Amino acid sequence: MERDGYVDFLRAWAIVLVVVGHWVITGLVRHPDGTLGAPELLATVPWTQWLTLGFQIMPLFFLAGGHAAAGSWERARARGGSAAGWVGRRAVRLLLPVGAYCGLVLTGLGVASLAGVDRGTLALVGWAMAMQFWFLPVYLLLSALTPVLYAAHRRWGVWVPVGMGVVAVGVSWGTASGIGAGADLGAGSLSVADAFGSLNYVLVWGVVYQLGFCWGDRLLGGRPWVGGALTLGGGAAFAALVGAGPFPVSLILVTGQDPSNTNPPSAAMLAWSVGQVGLALLAAPAVRRWLERERVWRGVGRLGGLSMTLYLWHMLPVLVVAAAFYLPGLAPRPAFGSAAWWAWRVPWLVVLGAVLAGVVRALMPLERLLASVGGRLRPDARLRPGLRVWAGIAAAVPSLAYFAGHGFAPGGRLSLPAVLGLAVGTALVVASGPGRGPGGEQGPDTARAADGRDCGRAAPGGGAVAVAGAREEVGGGVVTASGARVQPGDGPGRLLVPARSSARGPWRLPAPAKRSGDGALAAADARAELGEGSVAASGAREKLGDGSVAAARAREEFGDGALAAACAQAGPDDGSVTAGGAGPG
């Protein structure tokens, strides 16, 4: 299964709309006593609930995630990888940035609490910084279930999401009808109705995830009429469930609204998700042609590289603007939801975007550090039986779910059990079987440099991509490494991965390159993330004068297959570059 650039576009598009949507519906009000409030727009101005039909775009993220995960797991199986190793690697990629984010936010809240900030403000800030967390435990759980879900897909195909959808509709109607209401589990902290309804977090979003499997195997995309049928069927079902059924139109949680379409996901959310999948299939040919433009594809690559950062940190600018303009009384104060208030949404979005750009830039060193640490601590692909991976995910998922439902500081107090659960879960996954980097124990796939030195270890499994003997022609400025090349000529070059034409469009990754001296290529601290994979080149070094290129600790991941270049060394005579440590991610 080859990679589809349209999948990366869907991820980037989903993240952009999530960020903009959260900013649009977030409004601040300064009370006469100087305190700040954040009225709930969807509850205060009910017509705005219709806006959620455009901003609830996360079904596309699950669709793209299923598509990418299917190809990644398929390649890992072909290399002899284990389920625990594959799941652990993906869990590390998610939990490390999430853990760093939580650590920084919780530290800030703790300092604010010691400084005497009132509990109401702490609760509001903690809620704002965790409002996007609902997605993380669901996605982590589906990633952990991928080997089982994909095995079912290989056997029953489209009947798997159909069956899951039928069960999800039954759960949704049961929850809306009040099944289990009034009955508690254990000490009464969780009702039977809540436990029953929570099944739909896996079932509803799992349907879309499984449709990503089907799309990747061309069980959907190869038939033009399928997109139209899904769009019309999903849209009609949503209209019926909202118009004649018990479900509201809002696709985002509204306080006091029962039943809700998101907490847990309802039959109406399922219908809208199916319709959205159909629209994605219908739009695919036109968007793929648009993505063939180099500038567009570069923009998609940059957004993909920032996707996790944008998703986690996009509410911090709201707090910055609140402190800078609303607390001092400098911000305009039109009536909440009035025409003037909506007119001020434009500069509001512009200012938040500028602040977020500064936040992202400030976080770059942390991002590079996490990428480096993650590359060194990922579980081995052959990890067996991987009990720490499963235990770590079991500890992390409930903690993430708690933060999503209650915020970081419910009632102005930090939840020690949730903090410890996430910390222990992340530590268990990271410690489950760290891959050995340069200088570590060698296996049969160890690569060696030109002078015979051990230069890192290719991850086992037979699927390693070794970049050895790559040669730079000094006069022409061409670097060839496993098919990648820099176009000769004056000015900046382009690093191209040869396109693969198919019914699903080309796959190309243009990346910035710099030419100087006699045509050497330098790539320093560049990073782009495509879907589940990332391209990282850190610590790369250019040797001027002899045209050689030395790249140290460079790492490229496509899906779950990594291209690692560690301890690269330029050949002494012909300008060749040998890079060891290549292996699957």
XYZ file of C-alpha atoms in Angstrom:
585
model
C 0.000 0.000 0.000
C 1.732 3.193 -1.168
C 1.371 6.521 0.548
C -1.232 8.981 -0.691
C -0.477 12.694 -0.382
C -4.196 13.429 -0.202
C -4.259 11.668 3.160
C -1.693 14.141 4.471
C -3.804 17.001 3.157
C -6.856 15.709 5.027
C -4.897 15.643 8.273
C -3.615 19.179 7.809
C -7.042 20.476 6.789
C -8.684 18.850 9.809
C -6.183 20.435 12.211
C -6.611 23.906 10.670
C -10.398 23.773 10.972
C -10.233 22.482 14.545
C -7.997 25.396 15.542
C -10.096 28.022 13.758
C -13.335 26.497 15.043
C -12.205 26.581 18.663
C -11.090 30.196 18.286
C -14.367 31.263 16.675
C -16.586 29.814 19.404
C -14.369 31.036 22.266
C -15.411 34.430 23.568
C -14.120 36.346 26.569
C -16.048 38.788 28.745
C -14.614 41.095 31.401
C -16.930 41.412 34.369
C -17.316 44.662 36.356
C -15.211 43.265 39.181
C -12.305 42.736 36.766
C -12.583 38.976 36.491
C -12.876 37.191 33.157
C -15.548 34.821 31.947
C -15.946 32.697 28.841
C -19.645 32.368 27.995
C -20.503 29.289 25.976
C -21.351 30.641 22.525
C -23.286 27.567 21.369
C -25.546 27.750 24.438
C -25.855 31.552 24.569
C -26.497 32.019 20.844
C -28.241 28.779 19.797
C -28.187 29.423 16.033
C -24.385 29.096 16.104
C -24.813 25.365 16.635
C -25.299 25.103 12.876
C -21.715 26.324 12.429
C -20.485 23.051 13.912
C -21.534 21.240 10.725
C -18.569 22.885 9.041
C -16.083 22.909 11.904
C -16.584 19.331 13.159
C -13.996 17.907 10.821
C -12.388 15.247 13.011
C -14.005 12.377 11.042
C -11.497 13.210 8.302
C -8.647 12.832 10.776
C -9.825 9.360 11.777
C -10.325 8.451 8.107
C -6.784 9.557 7.246
C -5.459 7.897 10.404
C -6.995 4.555 9.464
C -5.622 4.804 5.929
C -2.096 5.549 7.170
C -2.212 2.977 9.976
C -3.252 0.189 7.605
C -0.259 0.752 5.343
C 2.086 1.188 8.290
C 0.968 -2.005 10.054
C 1.041 -3.956 6.789
C 4.649 -2.954 6.167
C 5.598 -3.737 9.764
C 4.084 -7.231 9.490
C 5.966 -7.842 6.254
C 9.207 -7.030 8.082
C 8.366 -9.448 10.867
C 7.408 -6.785 13.389
C 5.203 -7.538 16.363
C 1.943 -5.886 17.349
C 3.446 -4.646 20.624
C 6.453 -3.128 18.874
C 4.324 -1.347 16.272
C 1.799 -0.070 18.804
C 4.581 1.017 21.144
C 6.312 3.067 18.480
C 3.117 4.904 17.603
C 2.269 5.393 21.273
C 5.672 6.960 21.927
C 5.147 9.403 19.045
C 1.888 10.536 20.645
C 2.654 10.325 24.354
C 5.992 12.155 24.356
C 4.649 15.484 23.024
C 1.424 15.088 25.004
C 3.386 14.337 28.172
C 5.622 17.374 27.640
C 2.550 19.553 27.046
C 0.801 18.264 30.166
C 3.944 18.690 32.237
C 4.345 22.324 31.222
C 0.659 23.167 31.680
C 0.417 21.442 35.054
C 3.591 23.147 36.235
C 2.172 26.513 35.227
C -1.084 25.814 37.038
C 0.802 24.692 40.121
C 2.891 27.861 40.181
C -0.242 29.972 39.676
C -1.953 28.173 42.548
C 1.006 28.845 44.865
C 0.951 32.478 43.765
C -2.623 32.785 45.031
C -4.606 32.732 41.791
C -8.241 31.989 42.627
C -9.582 28.515 41.958
C -12.204 29.677 39.492
C -9.528 31.102 37.217
C -7.404 27.967 37.580
C -10.382 25.781 36.642
C -11.149 27.945 33.590
C -7.542 27.890 32.391
C -7.265 24.155 33.027
C -10.421 23.530 31.028
C -9.290 25.731 28.126
C -5.934 23.955 27.864
C -7.536 20.491 27.884
C -10.682 21.050 25.809
C -9.123 19.334 22.783
C -8.040 16.236 24.703
C -11.099 14.090 23.872
C -9.401 13.049 20.646
C -6.199 11.711 22.230
C -7.458 8.733 24.302
C -9.764 7.623 21.484
C -7.015 7.754 18.866
C -4.498 6.065 21.149
C -6.971 3.272 21.870
C -7.775 2.753 18.187
C -4.058 2.668 17.403
C -3.603 -0.028 20.052
C -6.487 -2.013 18.531
C -5.229 -1.632 14.954
C -3.691 -5.128 14.630
C -7.026 -6.702 15.642
C -9.151 -4.291 13.621
C -6.994 -4.748 10.535
C -7.141 -8.524 10.835
C -10.931 -8.251 10.856
C -10.756 -5.954 7.839
C -8.632 -8.430 5.880
C -11.216 -11.116 6.508
C -14.536 -9.295 6.198
C -13.739 -5.991 4.450
C -16.513 -3.375 4.430
C -18.752 -5.570 6.555
C -16.658 -4.652 9.597
C -17.574 -0.932 9.620
C -21.145 -1.852 8.666
C -21.412 -4.162 11.674
C -19.767 -1.654 14.006
C -22.142 1.022 12.754
C -25.201 -1.108 13.470
C -24.014 -1.752 17.021
C -23.178 1.960 17.466
C -26.715 2.947 16.434
C -28.107 0.502 18.998
C -25.874 1.903 21.741
C -26.831 5.460 20.781
C -30.544 4.790 20.921
C -30.140 2.912 24.183
C -28.262 5.822 25.717
C -30.821 8.347 24.443
C -33.606 6.175 25.874
C -32.042 6.221 29.327
C -30.885 2.603 29.571
C -28.881 2.189 32.761
C -29.834 5.625 34.093
C -29.786 5.740 37.870
C -27.658 2.617 38.239
C -24.060 3.078 39.360
C -20.933 0.996 39.000
C -18.687 0.574 42.017
C -18.839 3.537 44.356
C -21.184 5.434 42.105
C -18.586 7.487 40.221
C -19.608 5.961 36.880
C -23.170 5.130 35.925
C -24.200 2.144 33.842
C -25.523 4.554 31.224
C -22.137 6.323 31.011
C -20.259 3.040 30.674
C -22.717 1.763 28.064
C -22.581 4.976 26.060
C -18.792 5.177 26.193
C -18.645 2.170 23.872
C -19.529 4.548 21.064
C -16.221 6.383 21.383
C -14.623 3.280 19.919
C -17.544 2.192 17.742
C -18.427 5.478 16.007
C -14.881 6.708 15.476
C -13.840 3.117 14.805
C -16.265 2.998 11.872
C -14.488 5.939 10.253
C -11.085 4.426 11.097
C -12.132 1.145 9.444
C -13.381 3.061 6.399
C -9.816 4.355 6.162
C -8.689 0.728 5.857
C -11.248 0.155 3.106
C -10.203 3.328 1.332
C -6.557 2.289 1.404
C -7.447 -1.062 -0.160
C -9.526 0.721 -2.831
C -12.740 -0.836 -1.624
C -14.156 2.698 -1.585
C -12.019 5.018 -3.679
C -11.989 2.806 -6.769
C -15.729 3.258 -7.304
C -16.783 6.856 -8.123
C -20.408 6.258 -7.158
C -19.461 5.208 -3.632
C -18.589 8.759 -2.584
C -21.938 10.058 -3.774
C -23.842 7.257 -2.052
C -22.058 7.846 1.264
C -22.606 11.601 1.050
C -26.301 11.384 0.263
C -26.955 8.496 2.641
C -25.084 10.046 5.552
C -26.605 13.492 4.996
C -30.143 12.124 4.730
C -29.720 10.003 7.855
C -28.366 12.989 9.791
C -31.303 15.158 8.704
C -33.765 12.481 9.783
C -32.090 11.870 13.147
C -32.003 15.597 13.919
C -35.356 16.533 12.420
C -37.499 13.614 13.531
C -35.233 12.006 16.094
C -34.020 13.038 19.518
C -30.609 14.365 18.540
C -29.536 18.044 18.398
C -27.910 19.688 15.417
C -24.730 20.665 17.277
C -21.765 18.402 16.609
C -19.878 19.905 19.555
C -20.797 19.424 23.194
C -23.257 22.005 24.523
C -23.765 22.273 28.271
C -27.154 20.987 29.343
C -27.949 19.396 25.990
C -29.197 15.832 26.387
C -28.669 13.704 24.441
C -25.403 14.995 23.034
C -23.893 14.156 19.660
C -20.368 13.982 21.030
C -20.506 12.873 24.654
C -20.745 10.054 23.738
C -20.812 10.068 19.900
C -24.378 9.542 18.719
C -26.051 7.949 15.722
C -26.322 11.458 14.259
C -22.563 11.937 14.588
C -22.059 8.593 12.865
C -24.335 9.637 9.999
C -22.538 12.962 9.592
C -19.164 11.199 9.669
C -20.215 8.799 6.914
C -21.412 11.720 4.814
C -18.120 13.503 5.397
C -16.197 10.427 4.238
C -18.254 10.503 1.047
C -17.410 14.158 0.476
C -13.705 13.394 0.971
C -13.893 10.686 -1.675
C -15.698 12.971 -4.116
C -13.203 15.804 -3.605
C -10.125 13.575 -3.924
C -9.444 13.901 -7.719
C -9.651 17.714 -7.722
C -7.599 18.123 -4.549
C -4.908 15.739 -5.815
C -4.507 17.847 -8.941
C -4.211 20.924 -6.731
C -1.573 19.215 -4.594
C 0.628 18.739 -7.660
C 1.564 22.414 -7.341
C 4.857 22.608 -5.524
C 3.980 25.557 -3.298
C 0.742 23.935 -2.218
C 2.462 20.676 -1.364
C 5.155 22.478 0.581
C 2.484 24.242 2.601
C 0.724 20.956 3.329
C 4.028 19.439 4.425
C 4.734 22.324 6.795
C 1.261 22.121 8.308
C 1.646 18.382 8.691
C 4.914 18.899 10.499
C 3.238 21.242 12.944
C 0.015 19.283 13.361
C 0.604 17.979 16.895
C 2.031 21.291 18.084
C -0.898 23.253 16.668
C -3.423 20.826 18.090
C -1.975 20.838 21.590
C -1.040 24.489 21.980
C -3.675 26.413 20.011
C -5.603 27.554 23.109
C -2.548 29.131 24.752
C -2.842 32.253 22.530
C -6.362 32.782 23.928
C -4.900 32.974 27.428
C -2.122 35.306 26.251
C -4.608 37.663 24.592
C -6.841 37.494 27.659
C -3.980 38.556 29.919
C -2.706 41.243 27.544
C -5.976 42.879 26.458
C -8.969 41.699 28.473
C -7.667 41.809 32.041
C -6.363 45.408 31.671
C -9.669 46.392 30.000
C -8.035 47.249 26.652
C -10.170 44.939 24.511
C -13.420 46.204 22.960
C -16.555 45.062 24.767
C -19.458 44.718 22.342
C -22.498 42.732 23.475
C -21.697 39.021 23.374
C -22.966 37.530 20.113
C -23.968 40.895 18.608
C -23.131 42.034 15.068
C -20.273 44.158 16.421
C -18.995 41.154 18.360
C -18.911 39.081 15.164
C -17.112 41.886 13.328
C -14.391 41.778 15.971
C -13.916 38.036 15.303
C -11.715 38.912 12.305
C -8.998 40.830 14.207
C -9.439 38.307 17.036
C -8.461 35.467 14.694
C -5.586 37.474 13.188
C -4.108 38.289 16.596
C -4.481 34.699 17.812
C -2.799 33.430 14.652
C 0.145 35.787 15.164
C 0.533 34.729 18.792
C 0.342 31.041 17.840
C 3.076 31.559 15.246
C 5.282 32.953 18.003
C 4.420 30.049 20.307
C 5.303 27.535 17.604
C 8.634 29.223 16.959
C 9.440 29.289 20.666
C 8.643 25.575 20.916
C 10.970 24.533 18.086
C 13.882 23.572 20.391
C 11.520 21.442 22.470
C 10.130 19.826 19.299
C 13.623 18.914 18.119
C 14.488 17.528 21.532
C 11.343 15.384 21.613
C 12.008 14.142 18.083
C 15.547 13.171 19.080
C 14.446 11.488 22.316
C 11.582 9.722 20.583
C 13.896 8.353 17.930
C 16.159 6.866 20.589
C 13.490 5.486 22.900
C 10.992 3.901 20.528
C 10.257 0.239 21.289
C 11.965 -2.313 19.094
C 9.832 -3.465 16.171
C 10.275 -7.116 17.236
C 9.218 -6.456 20.827
C 7.579 -9.517 22.355
C 5.397 -9.848 24.343
C 5.373 -6.144 25.168
C 3.432 -6.231 28.429
C 4.775 -2.797 29.350
C 3.297 -1.328 26.171
C -0.175 -2.601 26.938
C 0.090 -1.651 30.620
C 1.311 1.826 29.683
C -1.571 2.415 27.285
C -4.022 1.079 29.876
C -2.692 3.656 32.359
C -2.485 6.588 29.934
C -5.906 6.302 28.265
C -8.021 6.842 31.445
C -5.845 9.794 32.477
C -6.206 11.472 29.090
C -9.945 10.808 29.206
C -10.134 12.386 32.661
C -8.352 15.538 31.486
C -10.663 15.700 28.463
C -13.772 15.522 30.624
C -12.709 17.623 33.601
C -9.809 19.809 32.512
C -6.425 19.996 34.190
C -7.709 21.645 37.366
C -11.345 20.794 38.106
C -12.527 22.992 40.936
C -9.144 24.719 40.886
C -7.313 21.603 42.096
C -4.927 19.306 40.256
C -5.824 15.613 40.077
C -2.838 13.647 41.339
C -4.178 10.229 40.190
C -4.641 11.487 36.612
C -1.193 13.089 36.578
C 0.449 9.937 37.906
C -1.523 7.752 35.492
C -0.264 9.665 32.461
C 3.296 9.821 33.796
C 3.404 6.102 34.593
C 1.737 5.168 31.318
C 4.192 7.197 29.261
C 7.163 5.826 31.226
C 6.013 2.220 30.713
C 5.607 2.651 26.961
C 8.968 4.396 26.600
C 10.693 1.766 28.771
C 9.078 -1.154 26.954
C 12.026 -1.753 24.690
C 14.020 1.277 23.582
C 15.724 0.841 20.253
C 19.473 0.899 20.508
C 21.023 3.827 18.762
C 24.560 4.421 17.597
C 27.056 2.744 19.812
C 24.507 0.310 21.155
C 24.374 -3.418 20.792
C 24.611 -4.529 17.213
C 22.288 -6.924 15.525
C 22.459 -8.643 12.162
C 21.317 -5.502 10.404
C 24.102 -3.244 11.629
C 25.397 -0.873 8.978
C 29.006 0.216 8.725
C 30.644 3.378 7.500
C 33.114 3.641 4.662
C 36.058 3.114 6.952
C 34.469 0.022 8.523
C 33.358 1.680 11.747
C 30.081 0.557 13.240
C 27.760 3.438 12.528
C 24.456 2.646 14.144
C 22.041 -0.230 14.020
C 19.367 -0.875 11.465
C 16.150 -1.887 13.166
C 15.575 -5.580 12.531
C 12.854 -7.012 10.405
C 14.307 -7.041 6.925
C 12.668 -3.809 5.873
C 15.527 -1.429 6.553
C 16.350 1.266 4.063
C 20.122 1.559 3.996
C 21.674 4.616 2.443
C 25.128 3.420 1.645
C 27.545 4.476 -1.006
C 25.512 7.526 -1.986
C 27.620 9.665 -4.262
C 27.728 13.379 -4.839
C 29.034 14.512 -8.189
C 30.968 17.577 -7.210
C 30.784 19.352 -10.511
C 27.053 18.917 -11.054
C 25.974 19.306 -7.463
C 23.864 16.139 -7.605
C 23.339 14.007 -4.537
C 21.818 10.564 -5.083
C 20.627 8.572 -2.099
C 18.255 5.691 -2.702
C 16.642 7.534 -5.602
C 16.456 10.966 -4.016
C 18.285 13.750 -5.804
C 19.001 17.435 -5.768
C 18.337 19.144 -9.059
C 21.500 20.774 -10.422
C 21.557 24.425 -11.259
C 21.937 27.785 -9.599
C 20.180 28.756 -6.394
C 18.211 26.564 -4.044
C 17.636 22.978 -5.038
C 14.839 20.546 -4.304
C 15.111 17.173 -2.645
C 12.672 14.935 -4.495
C 11.367 11.483 -3.804
C 10.320 10.071 -7.193
C 6.560 10.272 -7.639
C 4.519 7.094 -7.830
C 1.593 7.471 -10.148
C -1.572 5.604 -9.316
C -5.310 6.026 -9.241
C -4.806 7.806 -5.947
C -2.370 10.346 -7.309
C 1.374 10.976 -6.943
C 3.347 10.915 -3.772
C 6.124 13.458 -3.658
C 7.985 15.147 -0.888
C 9.722 18.342 -1.918
C 11.966 19.538 0.848
C 14.206 22.578 1.054
C 17.822 22.146 0.158
C 20.747 24.573 0.185
C 23.593 24.621 -2.271
C 26.900 26.308 -1.575
C 30.531 25.890 -2.356
C 30.803 23.351 -5.140
C 27.344 21.876 -4.900
C 27.223 20.386 -1.424
C 23.843 19.803 0.201
C 23.147 20.957 3.736
C 19.973 20.133 5.672
C 20.038 21.424 9.219
C 17.261 21.225 11.718
C 14.602 20.749 9.062
C 11.453 18.902 10.021
C 8.213 18.048 8.260
C 5.643 15.547 9.320
C 3.358 13.786 6.866
C 0.422 12.115 8.526
C 1.832 9.549 10.879
C 5.366 9.938 9.615
C 7.908 12.685 9.937
C 10.981 13.926 8.186
C 13.630 15.093 10.578
C 17.133 16.202 9.744
C 18.971 17.474 12.763
C 22.618 18.082 13.206
C 23.291 17.727 9.502
C 26.659 19.111 8.466
C 28.034 20.417 5.212
C 31.709 20.087 4.382
C 32.674 22.756 1.867
C 35.549 22.368 -0.518
C 35.348 18.673 -1.332
C 31.651 18.522 -2.180
C 30.948 15.848 0.384
C 27.902 15.752 2.581
C 27.852 14.322 6.087
C 24.441 13.861 7.699
C 24.359 12.817 11.326
C 21.303 11.695 13.220
C 19.047 12.372 10.259
C 15.821 10.408 10.366
C 12.971 10.092 7.911
C 9.735 8.254 8.588
C 7.105 7.435 6.031
C 4.164 5.820 7.780
C 6.015 3.471 10.049
C 9.075 2.927 7.890
C 11.980 5.043 8.970
C 15.055 6.135 7.079
C 17.740 6.780 9.642
C 21.173 8.082 8.864
C 23.451 7.970 11.859
C 27.173 8.615 11.999
C 27.225 9.347 8.286
C 30.720 9.795 6.889
C 31.912 11.130 3.575
C 34.078 8.777 1.589
C 37.739 9.798 1.418
C 38.247 9.825 -2.327
C 35.117 9.983 -4.414
C 32.853 12.150 -2.259
C 30.572 9.257 -1.411
C 28.410 9.284 1.689
C 27.781 6.170 3.728
C 25.027 6.334 6.298
C 24.457 3.599 8.838
C 21.590 3.074 11.159
C 18.826 2.917 8.576
C 15.829 0.939 9.677
C 12.085 0.780 9.821
C 10.316 3.061 12.263
